[in-house]
XYZ file of C-alpha atoms in Angstrom:
287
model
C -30.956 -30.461 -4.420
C -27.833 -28.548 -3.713
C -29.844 -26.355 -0.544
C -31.454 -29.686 0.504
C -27.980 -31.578 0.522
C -26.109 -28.737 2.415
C -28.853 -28.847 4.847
C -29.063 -32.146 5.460
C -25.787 -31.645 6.884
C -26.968 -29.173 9.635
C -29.561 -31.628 11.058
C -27.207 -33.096 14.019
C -27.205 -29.427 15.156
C -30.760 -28.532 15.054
C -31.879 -29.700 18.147
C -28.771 -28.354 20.075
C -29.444 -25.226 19.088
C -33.483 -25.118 19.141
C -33.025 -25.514 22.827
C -31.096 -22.479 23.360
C -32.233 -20.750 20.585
C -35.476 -19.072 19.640
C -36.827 -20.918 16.240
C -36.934 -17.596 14.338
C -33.835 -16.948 15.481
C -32.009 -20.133 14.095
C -34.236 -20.295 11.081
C -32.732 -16.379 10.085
C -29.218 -18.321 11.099
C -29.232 -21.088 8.649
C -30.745 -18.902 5.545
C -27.963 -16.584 6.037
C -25.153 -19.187 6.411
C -26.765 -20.824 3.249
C -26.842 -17.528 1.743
C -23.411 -16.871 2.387
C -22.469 -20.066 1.073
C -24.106 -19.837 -2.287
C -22.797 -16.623 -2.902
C -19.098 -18.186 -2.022
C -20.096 -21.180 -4.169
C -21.158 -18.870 -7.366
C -19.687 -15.662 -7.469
C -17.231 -15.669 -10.253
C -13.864 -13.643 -10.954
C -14.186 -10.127 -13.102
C -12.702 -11.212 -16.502
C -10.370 -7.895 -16.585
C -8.907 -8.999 -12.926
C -7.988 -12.788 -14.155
C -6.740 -11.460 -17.866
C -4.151 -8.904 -15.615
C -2.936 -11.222 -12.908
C -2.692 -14.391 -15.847
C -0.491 -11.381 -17.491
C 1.426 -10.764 -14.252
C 1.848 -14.461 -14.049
C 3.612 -14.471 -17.601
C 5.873 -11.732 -16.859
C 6.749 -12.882 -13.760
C 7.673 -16.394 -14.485
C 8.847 -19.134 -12.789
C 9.215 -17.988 -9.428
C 4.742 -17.513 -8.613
C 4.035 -20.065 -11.585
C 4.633 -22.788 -8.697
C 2.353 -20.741 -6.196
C 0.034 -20.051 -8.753
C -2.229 -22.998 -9.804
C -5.650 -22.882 -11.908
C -7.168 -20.216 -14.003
C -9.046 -17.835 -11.625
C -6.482 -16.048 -9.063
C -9.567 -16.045 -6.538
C -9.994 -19.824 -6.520
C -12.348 -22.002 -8.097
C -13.713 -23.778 -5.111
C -11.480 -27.024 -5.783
C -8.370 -24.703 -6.012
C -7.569 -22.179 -3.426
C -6.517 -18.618 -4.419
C -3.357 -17.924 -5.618
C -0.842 -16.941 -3.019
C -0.627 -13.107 -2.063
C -3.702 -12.532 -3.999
C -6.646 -11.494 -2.009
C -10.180 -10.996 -3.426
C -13.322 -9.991 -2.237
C -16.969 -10.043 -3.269
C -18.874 -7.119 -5.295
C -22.103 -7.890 -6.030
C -22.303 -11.242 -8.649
C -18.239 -10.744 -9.092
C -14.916 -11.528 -7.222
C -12.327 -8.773 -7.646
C -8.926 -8.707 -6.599
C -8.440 -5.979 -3.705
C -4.673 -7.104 -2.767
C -1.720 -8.541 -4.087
C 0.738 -9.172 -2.355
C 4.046 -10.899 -3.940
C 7.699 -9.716 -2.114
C 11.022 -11.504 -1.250
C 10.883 -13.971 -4.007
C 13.327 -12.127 -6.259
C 11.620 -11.233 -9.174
C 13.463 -9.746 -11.887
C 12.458 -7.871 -14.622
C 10.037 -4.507 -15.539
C 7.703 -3.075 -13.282
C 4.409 -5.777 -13.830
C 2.344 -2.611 -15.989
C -0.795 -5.327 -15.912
C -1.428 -4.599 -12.393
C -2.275 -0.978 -12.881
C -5.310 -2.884 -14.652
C -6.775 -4.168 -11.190
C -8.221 -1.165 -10.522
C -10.214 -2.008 -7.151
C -6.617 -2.971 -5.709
C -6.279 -1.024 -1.882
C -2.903 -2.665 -1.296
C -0.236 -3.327 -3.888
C 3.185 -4.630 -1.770
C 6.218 -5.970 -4.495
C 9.042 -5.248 -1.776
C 11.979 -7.021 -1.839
C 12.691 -8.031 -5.145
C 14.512 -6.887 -8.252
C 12.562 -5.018 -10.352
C 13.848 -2.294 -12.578
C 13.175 0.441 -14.822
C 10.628 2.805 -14.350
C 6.668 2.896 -12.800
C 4.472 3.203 -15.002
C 2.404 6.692 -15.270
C -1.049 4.184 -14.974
C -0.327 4.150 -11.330
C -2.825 6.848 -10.827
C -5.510 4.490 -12.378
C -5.248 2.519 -8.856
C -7.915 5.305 -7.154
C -8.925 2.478 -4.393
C -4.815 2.242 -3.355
C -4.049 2.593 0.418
C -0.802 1.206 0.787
C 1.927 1.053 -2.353
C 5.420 -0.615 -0.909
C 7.821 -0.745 -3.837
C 10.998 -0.836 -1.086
C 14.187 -2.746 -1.942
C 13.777 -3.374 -5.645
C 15.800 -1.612 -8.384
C 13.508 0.846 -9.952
C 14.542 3.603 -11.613
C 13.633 6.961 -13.390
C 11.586 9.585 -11.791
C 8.849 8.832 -8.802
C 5.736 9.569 -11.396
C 3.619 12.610 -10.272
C 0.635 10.269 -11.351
C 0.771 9.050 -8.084
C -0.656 12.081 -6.426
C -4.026 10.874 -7.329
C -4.107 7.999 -5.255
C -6.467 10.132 -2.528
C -6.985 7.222 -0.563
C -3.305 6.472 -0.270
C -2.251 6.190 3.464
C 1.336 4.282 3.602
C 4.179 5.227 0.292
C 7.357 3.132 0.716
C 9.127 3.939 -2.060
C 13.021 3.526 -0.062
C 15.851 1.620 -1.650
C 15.560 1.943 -5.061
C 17.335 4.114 -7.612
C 14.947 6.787 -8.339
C 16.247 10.496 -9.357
C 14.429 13.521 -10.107
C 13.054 15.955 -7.681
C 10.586 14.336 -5.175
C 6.892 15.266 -7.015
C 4.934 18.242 -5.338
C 1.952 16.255 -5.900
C 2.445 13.868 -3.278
C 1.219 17.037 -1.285
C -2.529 15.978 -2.872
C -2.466 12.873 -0.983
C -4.581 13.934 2.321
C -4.813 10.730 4.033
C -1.096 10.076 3.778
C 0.559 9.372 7.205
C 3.932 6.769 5.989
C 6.350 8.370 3.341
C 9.383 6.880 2.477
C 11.774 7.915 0.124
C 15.494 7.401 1.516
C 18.283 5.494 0.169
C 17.364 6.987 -3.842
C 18.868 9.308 -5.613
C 16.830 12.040 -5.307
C 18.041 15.847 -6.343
C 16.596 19.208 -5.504
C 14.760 20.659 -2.321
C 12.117 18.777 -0.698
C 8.899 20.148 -1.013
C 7.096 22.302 1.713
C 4.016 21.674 0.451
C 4.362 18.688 2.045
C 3.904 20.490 5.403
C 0.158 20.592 4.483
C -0.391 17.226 5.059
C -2.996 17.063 7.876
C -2.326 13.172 8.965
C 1.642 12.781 7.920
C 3.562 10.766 10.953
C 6.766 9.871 9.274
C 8.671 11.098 6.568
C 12.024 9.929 5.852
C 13.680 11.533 2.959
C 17.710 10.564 4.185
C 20.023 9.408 2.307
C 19.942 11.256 -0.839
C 20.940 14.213 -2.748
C 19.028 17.164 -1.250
C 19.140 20.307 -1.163
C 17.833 23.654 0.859
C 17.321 24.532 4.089
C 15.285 23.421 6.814
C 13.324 26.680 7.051
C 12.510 26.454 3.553
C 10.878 23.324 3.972
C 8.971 24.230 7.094
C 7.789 27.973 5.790
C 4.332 27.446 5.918
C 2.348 28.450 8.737
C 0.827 25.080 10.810
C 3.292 23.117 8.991
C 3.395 19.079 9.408
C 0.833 19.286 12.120
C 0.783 15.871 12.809
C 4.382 14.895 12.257
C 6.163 12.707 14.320
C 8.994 11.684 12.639
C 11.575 13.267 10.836
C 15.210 12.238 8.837
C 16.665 14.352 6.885
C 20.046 13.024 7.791
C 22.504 12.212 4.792
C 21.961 14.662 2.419
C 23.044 17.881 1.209
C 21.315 20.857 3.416
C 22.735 24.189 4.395
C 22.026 26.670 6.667
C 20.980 26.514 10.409
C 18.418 24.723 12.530
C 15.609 26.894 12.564
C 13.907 27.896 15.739
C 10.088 27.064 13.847
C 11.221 23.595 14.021
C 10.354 23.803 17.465
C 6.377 24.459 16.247
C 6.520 21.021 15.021
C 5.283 20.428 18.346
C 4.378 16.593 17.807
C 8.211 15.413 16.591
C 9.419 12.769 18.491
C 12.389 11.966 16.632
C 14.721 14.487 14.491
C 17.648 13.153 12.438
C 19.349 15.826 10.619
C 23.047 14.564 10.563
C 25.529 14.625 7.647
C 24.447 17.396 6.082
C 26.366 20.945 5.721
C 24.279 22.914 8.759
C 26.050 25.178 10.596
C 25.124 27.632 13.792
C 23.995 27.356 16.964
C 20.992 24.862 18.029
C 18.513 27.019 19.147
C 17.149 27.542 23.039
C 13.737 26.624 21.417
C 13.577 23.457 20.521
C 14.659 22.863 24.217
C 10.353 23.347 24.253
């Protein structure tokens, strides 16, 4: 009854298309757009996806509760989805492969139920006012591409757990209130091309092993509490191959400007301002 009924509403069409069409054609045209729709129609939500974002609902309150109407976050074919939550379909299930909930000043902890939505591939919270730390289940997000966590108030160390996010390709981490040493794991993240970590309160040199990072663009570490040298953070041979922009401005390196900065042969833009350098800018980087 249900095919025959959705059908039904096709037959205007037929003969429009029949006369352009070849009937094999159009026949393999409606199945699949039936198809389609009966998948739509009867996939349902995966249980552990609509117990973590009812438990991200509860801590977050008020301010998505409004935005956030009906039990399943993926919609319930009277209901649309919930807003900022995307979900696709896998197999007989929905999962949840985005969530997206920023500028709407939430306050409060770090949402740990998310790390539970384990086929997320972009996770963006910017712009609110969370605090305290992230959680170490971070690294259970394997499927993560892009993690924005910029202009909040989170605090404590950036966890190391988040060099196992290999699929991770954008980091904004900027604006927060994070100390520590920046993790020399992030160096395990080889499709990583967007890091930002300025405005924190990071301590400690930066990490050359982030030089190895065949498809890093940008990095931005400014505006913190570094310390080193520039040749110690470009000591490795081939270093930041693919780099194209650097600011290390605003922090606390000594030392010169190193001629090997001019084998960073991709650089576009250099800030190293208010720092404690000294010497001569070498001929080189004139190349």
């Amino acid at each position: 009854m249900f095919f025959y009924s959705f059908a039904s509403l096709l037959d205007p069409f037929f003969v429009s298309f029949k006369q352009t069409m070849a009937f094999p054609r159009f026949e393999i045209l409606v199945i699949c757009v039936l198809s389609l729709f009966f998948v739509l129609a009867h996939s349902k939500t995966l249980k552990r996806d609509v117990k973590a974002l009812n438990e991200i609902k509860a801590s977050l309150g008020w301010r998505v509760v409004y935005s956030w109407v009906g039990d399943d976050p993926c919609g319930d074919g009277d209901l649309p989805p919930w807003s900022g939550v995307t979900c696709s379909t896998q197999g007989d299930y929905r999962v949840v492969t985005e969530l997206e909930v920023y500028a709407v000043s939430i306050v409060g902890p770090f949402p740990i139920a998310v790390t539970n939505l384990l086929d997320l591939t972009r996770l963006d919270l910017h712009n609110n006012k969370l605090t305290g730390p992230i959680p170490p289940q971070v690294g259970r997000l394997k499927r993560l591409k892009v993690l924005n966590l910029r202009w909040n108030k989170l605090q404590d160390v950036i966890p190391p757990e988040i060099g196992e996010l290999k699929r991770l390709t954008h980091l904004y981490l900027s604006f927060n209130s994070f100390k520590g040493e920046i993790p020399k794991e992030l160096a395990a993240l080889p499709e990583l091309r967007y890091l930002y970590l300025q405005e924190n309160r990071l301590i400690g040199r930066i990490p050359a092993e982030l030089g190895t990072l065949q498809n890093l663009r940008h990095l931005d570490v400014g505006n913190n509490h570094l310390v080193g040298t520039i040749r110690e953070l470009i000591r490795f041979d081939g270093s930041f191959p693919s780099l194209r922009n650097l600011y290390l401005n605003n922090n606390y390196l000594s030392g010169g400007v190193p001629a090997q900065l001019s084998n960073l042969s991709s650089l576009e833009i250099v800030y190293l301002s208010y720092n404690k350098l000294i010497g001569n800018i070498p001929f080189a980087i004139s190349h």
